[in-house]
Amino acid sequence: MKKKIWLALTCLLVALFFLARKAPETSAQIPLVDIPIIGKTLHYIEKSYFDPTAIDPKKLFEEAARELEGSISPFLVKIEEKKIHLRYADKTADISVPSPFTLSDLIPIFRQTLGFLKVNYEGRLDEKEREYLTAAGMMDALDTHSNFLHPKVYQEFKIGTRGTFGGLGIVIGLREGHLAVISPLEETPAWKAGIRAKDRIIQIDEEATINMSLTEAVEKLRGAVGSQVTILIQRDGTPTPLRFTLTRAKIEIRSVAGRLLEDQKIGLVKIKHFQEDTADKFDGLFKKFQKQSPSLEGLILDLRNNPGGLLDQAIEMADRFLAEGVIVKAVGRRSLDLEKAKPGSPLESIPLVVLVNEGSASASEIVAGTFQQTKRAQVLGTLTFGKGTVQTVYDLRDGSALKLTIAKYLTAGDREVQSIGVQPNIELLPVTVQKETVNLYEDERRDSDDEKEKRLPAPQAEFRLQYLASDPKKSEDEESYQIGLEEDFPIQLAKKMLQSPAEPISKLIETTAGEEKKRIEESLTKIGIDWSKGPKGGSPKPVVTVTLTDTQGNPLKVIPPSTSAVLKMEVENQGTGDLYQFASVSKSDDPLFDNIEFPFGHLKPGEKRSWNTQIKTSDNAIPRSEPVQFNFREAYRRLPAPVTLDFLIQEIPLPFFAYSYSIHDGGEKGTSGNQNGVPERGETIGLKIMVKNEGPGESAEPVVNLKNLNGPEIFIKKGREELPKMGLGNQAPVLLLFRIADKMPEDHEKVSFELSIRDKKRDQELIDRIELPTKPNSSVSSAPGPWHESPRISLNLPPLKTNQSQLTLKGNVSDDESVRHIFIFVGRNKVAYFSQKDHPPSLAFETKVKLKEGANLVTVAAQDDHERTTRKQWIVWKGKP
C-alpha cells in the first residue's frame, strides 16, 4: 500500500513539475497588432515588383527577423519546417507555418511576431520603429536597389531630387570618425565665410558632433532660409577652434557644371547626377557655350561618378543628342515601355565623347550605353557600375516610403546593363609609379558574398589603353565636385579625338598608347626598374621568397594592430634565359593585403632583385589569420607556381572604461543655479564625469561626449572633451555643461543624455544613458557617485584558422551589477542567446556555431540591465575540409 502511495505521489510531483514549466505560447495565444506599413509594403511588392519569381516569402521573413534580431538584443528567431520559434529573453512563443508558405501568410505571421514583441519587449524602440525595421529587413530580401526609406531618409531623398533647400552650402561626410567638410559650394554662405575642404565640424550650435550621425548633422545644418546656425570648426594648423555664425540661404544643388577648354573650341560638361532641373540647366549651359564660342567643335560629357537619379531627365538629356531611335526600353512585370528620340535638337550633329567610370550608374549608364549602341558617341573610361533597373517611390503616407524596382531597362540595341555595366569603347587603365608604390595592373574586381551583387561578364572593349596617371587617384567624393582639371588624361584624350575627327580612332589610340608606354617605362627607370621587353630565349627559372619583417628588418610571425610591417619579395633568376616585365600581384579577401604589386622588370640569368612594400594595420584591426596568394606575371608567361602565406593579425590589450558622475549648479567653472543639485529651469548645470581606464590596454585618444536626448529646451554648452593618454588605472575628470531654458515645461520630470567615452584610435567605447531628475526632492549629490561600467567578457580566443565546420565558444561574462544578455553573431546572423531571469552578476556560456568556407566574423556581445554593451570580435578562416 505504501509503495502505491509513493508511486502516486511521484507521478503527481512529475506532473506538477511539467505543469510548472512554462510552455511556449502558441499562435492562438499571441496578441495581434496592426501593421499598416508592412501591409502596404507587401502589397506593392506583390503587385509591382519587376521579377515575381524572385519573391520568396520565407526569405522575406528571414531578412525581417535578422533586422529585428540585430536591433533587439534578447530577440532570437528560429525558423523550422512547420513553425517559427520566437524568443525574447526567457519568454518564448511558436507560430505555425503553413505549407506551402505563400506571400499572403506573411501578414498574420508578422502581426504575431510584432505582437509577441509588443508584450515582451523592454527597450527604447517604439512600436512604429519596430515596424520600420521589419519593413526594411523585408526589402533586403529583394534586389540591392529596393529599399525601405525611413521618414528621415525619405525627407533627404526628396531634397536630393528637388535640388533646393535652406542651408549653408557645404558637402559633408564622416572622415575617421569626424564630421568633415568635403567641399563648400561656390557663392553659398559657407563659401563666402571661408569654410574649407577638410575642415572638421566639432560643434553645431550647442551640440558636439562626435557621436552625431550624418543624417542628424544634415538636419541641424539645414533650416529655414534666413535663420542662423553657429558651427565650431577645427582646422589643421589652427591652434584653437574657429567659430562661424552663418545665415542659411536657399541652396541649389548644381547637377550640371562645365566650361570651355583653353582653346574655346571644346565644351566640357559634367553632370553629377540627374535631378528635376538637369536638362534645363544643361540647355542654359550650352547656350552660354554658343555665345562664347560660335564655332564649337564638340562636347565632352563627363558622367564619371554620376550615380544616376531621375530617369526622365536622363531620357531628355539623351534626346538632345539623338534624332531618332530607341533611347531606353523598360521591361516591367506586365508592360514594355519604349522611349524614343524626337528630331529637332541643335545638338543632334555636334561631335560628342562621353566619359564614364566605375561610379557611373543607372541613369548615367542609360545615356552612355545608348550613345554607344547608336554610335552617337565614343565612350571612354572604365567599366561602369552595372545598375540596370528602374525604381519608383511609393509614399506610405506616414513619412516613410518604399523604393521598389519595377522594371529593368535595356539601352538601344536591347543591351542589358544590370550586373554587367557599360564597357567603354576605349577602356582606360591608369598606371601610377612612385618610389615605394607602383600600380601597373588593373585591380581585380571582387564579387560580394551577396548573391544579389554577383557581376556577369562584360563584353571586351574595342581598345584598351594604359596611361600614366600624374597623381594618385582622388577620392570619389572629392573628385565629383571638381570640373575638368587640365592634367586629367581622359579629358585630354577626348579633346584630341574631337580636334582630329578625320583621324581613325585606331591610329590615335596606337599613337597615344606608344607615347604612354614610353612615359611609363621612363618613370619605372627612374626608380630602378627596367621594363623593356627583349626577345624570348633560353629557359629562365624565377625562384621567389616572401618574408614579413618589422621596419627594422626583424622577422614577424604576427602583426600587431596599428603597426607598420614590411612585406619583402625576392626573386632570383636561376635559369638560362632572361625574364622580362616580371612582377607579382597579391590576392586576398582583406583589402590590406589585396592587389599589392611587386614589380621587378628585366632579370638576367643569375640576377637577384627584391621589392619591399610597407603595410600598416589599422588601430582597431580585428584578430584574424589571413591567407594571401601571390600570383606572377611575365611578358612571355614563364611563371613560377603561386605562393600562399598566412598572415596573423594579433589581438592586443584594449582599454576598458568606467565612469562616475556628479551634478554642480553653484558657480563652478561656468555653472549657475541655486546649489541644490537639481537641474532646474534657467540654470547652467555642470555634469562632472570622472573617467577611469580599467585596462588592460592603454587608451591612446580618449574622448568624452554628451548627446542631448531632450527637446530644444536643453542646450549643451560644452559637450565634448578630449583627454590625454590613460594607462591602466588612470583617472581623469571632465566637466560638461548644459543649460535648461526658462521655457521648459513645469511637468518635465527629468532630462536625459547619452554619454559616450570612446578611444578614437582603438574604437573602444562605453555608452550609457544618464537621466537626471528635475524635482527638488530627488536631487543628485555633488559628491561623486558610484562607478558604472559595461560587462566584461572573458573568453580564450579560439583558433583563427580551422578546417572544421563548427567552432566551440566557451566563456564567461561578469558585471558590477548584472548580466542581462549574451548574444553571438557569425556575420550578420545571430546564432545564440543566453540569459538568466534573475540577471546575475556573472554568467557562463558555451555553444557551437557553424562556419562557412572563407572568412567568418564572430561577435560575442553582452549587455547589462542599463543596456551598456561590450563586444569582442575576431575572424575565423575556414579552409576546405
Tab-separated table of N, CA, C and O in Angstrom, residues 40-124:
chain	number	residue	atom	x	y	z
A	40	LYS	N	1.202	47.596	-46.528
A	40	LYS	CA	1.377	48.341	-47.779
A	40	LYS	C	2.640	47.882	-48.515
A	40	LYS	O	2.645	47.779	-49.745
A	41	THR	N	3.687	47.613	-47.748
A	41	THR	CA	4.930	47.159	-48.366
A	41	THR	C	4.717	45.857	-49.122
A	41	THR	O	5.134	45.706	-50.278
A	42	LEU	N	4.056	44.902	-48.483
A	42	LEU	CA	3.790	43.617	-49.139
A	42	LEU	C	2.861	43.789	-50.344
A	42	LEU	O	3.026	43.110	-51.365
A	43	HIS	N	1.919	44.698	-50.232
A	43	HIS	CA	1.008	44.963	-51.350
A	43	HIS	C	1.780	45.435	-52.582
A	43	HIS	O	1.588	44.917	-53.692
A	44	TYR	N	2.666	46.404	-52.404
A	44	TYR	CA	3.424	46.924	-53.537
A	44	TYR	C	4.405	45.883	-54.085
A	44	TYR	O	4.620	45.804	-55.302
A	45	ILE	N	4.999	45.085	-53.206
A	45	ILE	CA	5.893	44.025	-53.684
A	45	ILE	C	5.124	43.041	-54.556
A	45	ILE	O	5.562	42.668	-55.648
A	46	GLU	N	3.958	42.639	-54.078
A	46	GLU	CA	3.165	41.641	-54.814
A	46	GLU	C	2.669	42.169	-56.146
A	46	GLU	O	2.666	41.471	-57.167
A	47	LYS	N	2.263	43.438	-56.177
A	47	LYS	CA	1.647	43.983	-57.387
A	47	LYS	C	2.655	44.549	-58.381
A	47	LYS	O	2.399	44.534	-59.586
A	48	SER	N	3.806	45.038	-57.890
A	48	SER	CA	4.651	45.837	-58.779
A	48	SER	C	6.087	45.365	-58.931
A	48	SER	O	6.784	45.849	-59.821
A	49	TYR	N	6.573	44.480	-58.073
A	49	TYR	CA	7.980	44.094	-58.176
A	49	TYR	C	8.258	43.448	-59.527
A	49	TYR	O	7.499	42.585	-59.976
A	50	PHE	N	9.356	43.850	-60.157
A	50	PHE	CA	9.570	43.506	-61.566
A	50	PHE	C	9.812	42.022	-61.818
A	50	PHE	O	9.580	41.539	-62.919
A	51	ASP	N	10.252	41.284	-60.805
A	51	ASP	CA	10.566	39.871	-61.012
A	51	ASP	C	9.825	39.027	-59.986
A	51	ASP	O	10.342	38.753	-58.902
A	52	PRO	N	8.598	38.586	-60.306
A	52	PRO	CA	7.819	37.829	-59.315
A	52	PRO	C	8.469	36.511	-58.922
A	52	PRO	O	8.247	36.009	-57.818
A	53	THR	N	9.307	35.941	-59.780
A	53	THR	CA	9.958	34.676	-59.445
A	53	THR	C	10.997	34.852	-58.332
A	53	THR	O	11.424	33.877	-57.721
A	54	ALA	N	11.417	36.088	-58.089
A	54	ALA	CA	12.420	36.349	-57.050
A	54	ALA	C	11.794	36.650	-55.696
A	54	ALA	O	12.516	36.875	-54.723
A	55	ILE	N	10.470	36.667	-55.608
A	55	ILE	CA	9.795	36.952	-54.339
A	55	ILE	C	9.649	35.648	-53.567
A	55	ILE	O	8.840	34.793	-53.918
A	56	ASP	N	10.451	35.489	-52.537
A	56	ASP	CA	10.446	34.285	-51.704
A	56	ASP	C	9.898	34.657	-50.332
A	56	ASP	O	10.578	35.327	-49.552
A	57	PRO	N	8.648	34.253	-49.996
A	57	PRO	CA	8.056	34.658	-48.712
A	57	PRO	C	8.910	34.274	-47.509
A	57	PRO	O	9.046	35.046	-46.560
A	58	LYS	N	9.512	33.089	-47.550
A	58	LYS	CA	10.345	32.660	-46.427
A	58	LYS	C	11.566	33.564	-46.292
A	58	LYS	O	11.946	33.958	-45.184
A	59	LYS	N	12.158	33.937	-47.419
A	59	LYS	CA	13.318	34.821	-47.388
A	59	LYS	C	12.927	36.209	-46.877
A	59	LYS	O	13.694	36.845	-46.130
A	60	LEU	N	11.748	36.684	-47.253
A	60	LEU	CA	11.273	37.977	-46.757
A	60	LEU	C	11.199	37.964	-45.235
A	60	LEU	O	11.621	38.914	-44.554
A	61	PHE	N	10.661	36.867	-44.689
A	61	PHE	CA	10.562	36.793	-43.230
A	61	PHE	C	11.943	36.658	-42.599
A	61	PHE	O	12.224	37.285	-41.568
A	62	GLU	N	12.806	35.834	-43.186
A	62	GLU	CA	14.141	35.630	-42.623
A	62	GLU	C	14.910	36.947	-42.519
A	62	GLU	O	15.545	37.228	-41.494
A	63	GLU	N	14.855	37.755	-43.563
A	63	GLU	CA	15.596	39.025	-43.549
A	63	GLU	C	14.977	40.015	-42.569
A	63	GLU	O	15.695	40.775	-41.915
A	64	ALA	N	13.648	40.008	-42.466
A	64	ALA	CA	12.993	40.882	-41.484
A	64	ALA	C	13.387	40.463	-40.066
A	64	ALA	O	13.675	41.302	-39.201
A	65	ALA	N	13.399	39.153	-39.817
A	65	ALA	CA	13.781	38.646	-38.499
A	65	ALA	C	15.226	39.005	-38.186
A	65	ALA	O	15.559	39.382	-37.049
A	66	ARG	N	16.100	38.911	-39.178
A	66	ARG	CA	17.511	39.250	-38.973
A	66	ARG	C	17.658	40.723	-38.593
A	66	ARG	O	18.461	41.070	-37.722
A	67	GLU	N	16.875	41.595	-39.223
A	67	GLU	CA	16.943	43.029	-38.905
A	67	GLU	C	16.477	43.287	-37.473
A	67	GLU	O	17.079	44.073	-36.742
A	68	LEU	N	15.401	42.609	-37.059
A	68	LEU	CA	14.905	42.772	-35.696
A	68	LEU	C	15.906	42.203	-34.682
A	68	LEU	O	16.164	42.811	-33.640
A	69	GLU	N	16.482	41.056	-34.991
A	69	GLU	CA	17.464	40.448	-34.097
A	69	GLU	C	18.679	41.360	-33.901
A	69	GLU	O	19.223	41.456	-32.804
A	70	GLY	N	19.101	42.006	-34.975
A	70	GLY	CA	20.261	42.869	-34.893
A	70	GLY	C	20.043	44.101	-34.046
A	70	GLY	O	20.989	44.665	-33.489
A	71	SER	N	18.799	44.553	-33.934
A	71	SER	CA	18.497	45.783	-33.186
A	71	SER	C	17.933	45.525	-31.800
A	71	SER	O	17.900	46.432	-30.971
A	72	ILE	N	17.463	44.301	-31.542
A	72	ILE	CA	16.857	43.964	-30.250
A	72	ILE	C	17.666	42.820	-29.653
A	72	ILE	O	17.551	41.667	-30.086
A	73	SER	N	18.498	43.137	-28.692
A	73	SER	CA	19.489	42.179	-28.185
A	73	SER	C	18.902	40.842	-27.762
A	73	SER	O	19.416	39.790	-28.149
A	74	PRO	N	17.840	40.794	-26.931
A	74	PRO	CA	17.384	39.496	-26.432
A	74	PRO	C	16.459	38.741	-27.387
A	74	PRO	O	15.920	37.699	-27.018
A	75	PHE	N	16.278	39.236	-28.594
A	75	PHE	CA	15.320	38.635	-29.524
A	75	PHE	C	16.034	37.636	-30.426
A	75	PHE	O	17.070	37.942	-31.014
A	76	LEU	N	15.468	36.440	-30.520
A	76	LEU	CA	16.052	35.384	-31.343
A	76	LEU	C	14.925	34.661	-32.068
A	76	LEU	O	13.886	34.345	-31.472
A	77	VAL	N	15.132	34.410	-33.342
A	77	VAL	CA	14.130	33.749	-34.171
A	77	VAL	C	14.737	32.499	-34.786
A	77	VAL	O	15.827	32.554	-35.368
A	78	LYS	N	14.055	31.383	-34.645
A	78	LYS	CA	14.486	30.134	-35.270
A	78	LYS	C	13.378	29.652	-36.190
A	78	LYS	O	12.249	29.406	-35.758
A	79	ILE	N	13.702	29.528	-37.459
A	79	ILE	CA	12.709	29.144	-38.461
A	79	ILE	C	12.863	27.657	-38.743
A	79	ILE	O	13.906	27.197	-39.213
A	80	GLU	N	11.819	26.904	-38.449
A	80	GLU	CA	11.817	25.469	-38.703
A	80	GLU	C	10.823	25.153	-39.809
A	80	GLU	O	10.177	26.052	-40.353
A	81	GLU	N	10.702	23.877	-40.123
A	81	GLU	CA	9.862	23.499	-41.265
A	81	GLU	C	8.394	23.814	-41.034
A	81	GLU	O	7.706	24.319	-41.920
A	82	LYS	N	7.910	23.563	-39.820
A	82	LYS	CA	6.477	23.730	-39.563
A	82	LYS	C	6.158	24.844	-38.567
A	82	LYS	O	4.988	25.099	-38.289
A	83	LYS	N	7.179	25.468	-38.028
A	83	LYS	CA	6.902	26.529	-37.054
A	83	LYS	C	8.042	27.536	-37.028
A	83	LYS	O	9.159	27.262	-37.484
A	84	ILE	N	7.721	28.710	-36.510
A	84	ILE	CA	8.712	29.751	-36.230
A	84	ILE	C	8.768	29.900	-34.727
A	84	ILE	O	7.755	30.171	-34.073
A	85	HIS	N	9.962	29.706	-34.173
A	85	HIS	CA	10.133	29.790	-32.722
A	85	HIS	C	10.689	31.168	-32.382
A	85	HIS	O	11.752	31.562	-32.854
A	86	LEU	N	9.954	31.907	-31.551
A	86	LEU	CA	10.356	33.246	-31.112
A	86	LEU	C	10.837	33.180	-29.667
A	86	LEU	O	10.249	32.483	-28.836
A	87	ARG	N	11.898	33.940	-29.408
A	87	ARG	CA	12.389	34.029	-28.045
A	87	ARG	C	12.771	35.460	-27.730
A	87	ARG	O	13.446	36.113	-28.519
A	88	TYR	N	12.291	35.944	-26.595
A	88	TYR	CA	12.734	37.237	-26.063
A	88	TYR	C	13.122	36.988	-24.614
A	88	TYR	O	12.256	36.741	-23.767
A	89	ALA	N	14.429	37.025	-24.334
A	89	ALA	CA	14.950	36.674	-23.001
A	89	ALA	C	14.430	35.287	-22.625
A	89	ALA	O	14.690	34.329	-23.336
A	90	ASP	N	13.632	35.168	-21.545
A	90	ASP	CA	13.137	33.848	-21.154
A	90	ASP	C	11.716	33.583	-21.648
A	90	ASP	O	11.117	32.563	-21.333
A	91	LYS	N	11.160	34.499	-22.430
A	91	LYS	CA	9.818	34.327	-22.983
A	91	LYS	C	9.923	33.689	-24.370
A	91	LYS	O	10.771	34.075	-25.178
A	92	THR	N	9.061	32.726	-24.646
A	92	THR	CA	9.097	32.049	-25.941
A	92	THR	C	7.687	31.929	-26.509
A	92	THR	O	6.684	32.001	-25.790
A	93	ALA	N	7.623	31.725	-27.803
A	93	ALA	CA	6.341	31.511	-28.486
A	93	ALA	C	6.614	30.796	-29.796
A	93	ALA	O	7.692	30.928	-30.391
A	94	ASP	N	5.628	30.039	-30.248
A	94	ASP	CA	5.714	29.335	-31.523
A	94	ASP	C	4.596	29.805	-32.442
A	94	ASP	O	3.443	29.947	-32.018
A	95	ILE	N	4.956	30.052	-33.694
A	95	ILE	CA	3.979	30.426	-34.716
A	95	ILE	C	3.943	29.314	-35.754
A	95	ILE	O	4.993	28.910	-36.279
A	96	SER	N	2.773	28.811	-36.038
A	96	SER	CA	2.633	27.757	-37.045
A	96	SER	C	2.915	28.325	-38.430
A	96	SER	O	2.510	29.442	-38.752
A	97	VAL	N	3.597	27.527	-39.238
A	97	VAL	CA	3.924	27.927	-40.602
A	97	VAL	C	3.140	27.054	-41.577
A	97	VAL	O	3.296	25.825	-41.568
A	98	PRO	N	2.292	27.642	-42.388
A	98	PRO	CA	1.542	26.832	-43.353
A	98	PRO	C	2.461	26.284	-44.434
A	98	PRO	O	3.548	26.793	-44.680
A	99	SER	N	2.021	25.245	-45.077
A	99	SER	CA	2.768	24.669	-46.194
A	99	SER	C	1.803	24.477	-47.359
A	99	SER	O	0.778	23.805	-47.211
A	100	PRO	N	2.087	25.071	-48.505
A	100	PRO	CA	3.253	25.915	-48.793
A	100	PRO	C	3.128	27.303	-48.131
A	100	PRO	O	2.046	27.751	-47.813
A	101	PHE	N	4.275	27.930	-47.957
A	101	PHE	CA	4.378	29.245	-47.308
A	101	PHE	C	4.242	30.298	-48.404
A	101	PHE	O	5.123	30.471	-49.226
A	102	THR	N	3.112	31.010	-48.433
A	102	THR	CA	2.841	31.970	-49.501
A	102	THR	C	2.965	33.400	-48.993
A	102	THR	O	3.049	33.646	-47.782
A	103	LEU	N	2.923	34.331	-49.931
A	103	LEU	CA	3.059	35.743	-49.580
A	103	LEU	C	1.920	36.206	-48.680
A	103	LEU	O	2.118	37.007	-47.768
A	104	SER	N	0.735	35.693	-48.889
A	104	SER	CA	-0.415	36.106	-48.088
A	104	SER	C	-0.306	35.641	-46.638
A	104	SER	O	-0.977	36.180	-45.753
A	105	ASP	N	0.545	34.649	-46.378
A	105	ASP	CA	0.712	34.166	-44.998
A	105	ASP	C	1.562	35.109	-44.157
A	105	ASP	O	1.591	34.989	-42.924
A	106	LEU	N	2.271	36.023	-44.803
A	106	LEU	CA	3.205	36.870	-44.061
A	106	LEU	C	2.505	37.867	-43.139
A	106	LEU	O	3.020	38.178	-42.065
A	107	ILE	N	1.351	38.369	-43.555
A	107	ILE	CA	0.659	39.370	-42.716
A	107	ILE	C	0.349	38.804	-41.337
A	107	ILE	O	0.736	39.387	-40.313
A	108	PRO	N	-0.361	37.664	-41.216
A	108	PRO	CA	-0.630	37.149	-39.857
A	108	PRO	C	0.645	36.770	-39.108
A	108	PRO	O	0.727	36.932	-37.886
A	109	ILE	N	1.667	36.287	-39.811
A	109	ILE	CA	2.917	35.913	-39.132
A	109	ILE	C	3.613	37.150	-38.582
A	109	ILE	O	4.100	37.155	-37.440
A	110	PHE	N	3.658	38.221	-39.374
A	110	PHE	CA	4.276	39.459	-38.877
A	110	PHE	C	3.436	40.083	-37.759
A	110	PHE	O	3.992	40.665	-36.821
A	111	ARG	N	2.125	39.985	-37.852
A	111	ARG	CA	1.274	40.534	-36.789
A	111	ARG	C	1.559	39.829	-35.456
A	111	ARG	O	1.612	40.466	-34.401
A	112	GLN	N	1.767	38.513	-35.534
A	112	GLN	CA	2.069	37.763	-34.307
A	112	GLN	C	3.497	38.033	-33.821
A	112	GLN	O	3.733	38.178	-32.619
A	113	THR	N	4.442	38.108	-34.750
A	113	THR	CA	5.831	38.359	-34.352
A	113	THR	C	5.953	39.689	-33.628
A	113	THR	O	6.557	39.794	-32.554
A	114	LEU	N	5.364	40.746	-34.216
A	114	LEU	CA	5.434	42.064	-33.582
A	114	LEU	C	4.515	42.145	-32.366
A	114	LEU	O	4.762	42.928	-31.440
A	115	GLY	N	3.447	41.337	-32.365
A	115	GLY	CA	2.607	41.249	-31.165
A	115	GLY	C	3.363	40.634	-30.002
A	115	GLY	O	3.243	41.081	-28.855
A	116	PHE	N	4.136	39.609	-30.290
A	116	PHE	CA	4.977	38.985	-29.267
A	116	PHE	C	5.957	40.009	-28.683
A	116	PHE	O	6.168	40.079	-27.464
A	117	LEU	N	6.561	40.829	-29.555
A	117	LEU	CA	7.484	41.862	-29.073
A	117	LEU	C	6.754	42.954	-28.296
A	117	LEU	O	7.279	43.491	-27.315
A	118	LYS	N	5.559	43.299	-28.747
A	118	LYS	CA	4.820	44.354	-28.037
A	118	LYS	C	4.581	43.971	-26.582
A	118	LYS	O	4.683	44.811	-25.669
A	119	VAL	N	4.296	42.696	-26.331
A	119	VAL	CA	4.010	42.237	-24.975
A	119	VAL	C	5.295	42.114	-24.152
A	119	VAL	O	5.321	42.444	-22.959
A	120	ASN	N	6.378	41.661	-24.775
A	120	ASN	CA	7.567	41.286	-24.015
A	120	ASN	C	8.726	42.282	-24.094
A	120	ASN	O	9.592	42.284	-23.214
A	121	TYR	N	8.750	43.126	-25.120
A	121	TYR	CA	9.913	43.982	-25.350
A	121	TYR	C	10.072	45.027	-24.252
A	121	TYR	O	9.107	45.663	-23.841
A	122	GLU	N	11.299	45.183	-23.774
A	122	GLU	CA	11.636	46.211	-22.792
A	122	GLU	C	12.834	46.979	-23.340
A	122	GLU	O	13.975	46.575	-23.162
A	123	GLY	N	12.577	48.057	-23.999
A	123	GLY	CA	13.666	48.818	-24.601
A	123	GLY	C	13.169	50.153	-25.114
A	123	GLY	O	12.051	50.590	-24.803
A	124	ARG	N	13.994	50.794	-25.933
A	124	ARG	CA	13.727	52.173	-26.333
A	124	ARG	C	13.147	52.303	-27.735
A	124	ARG	O	12.819	53.404	-28.158
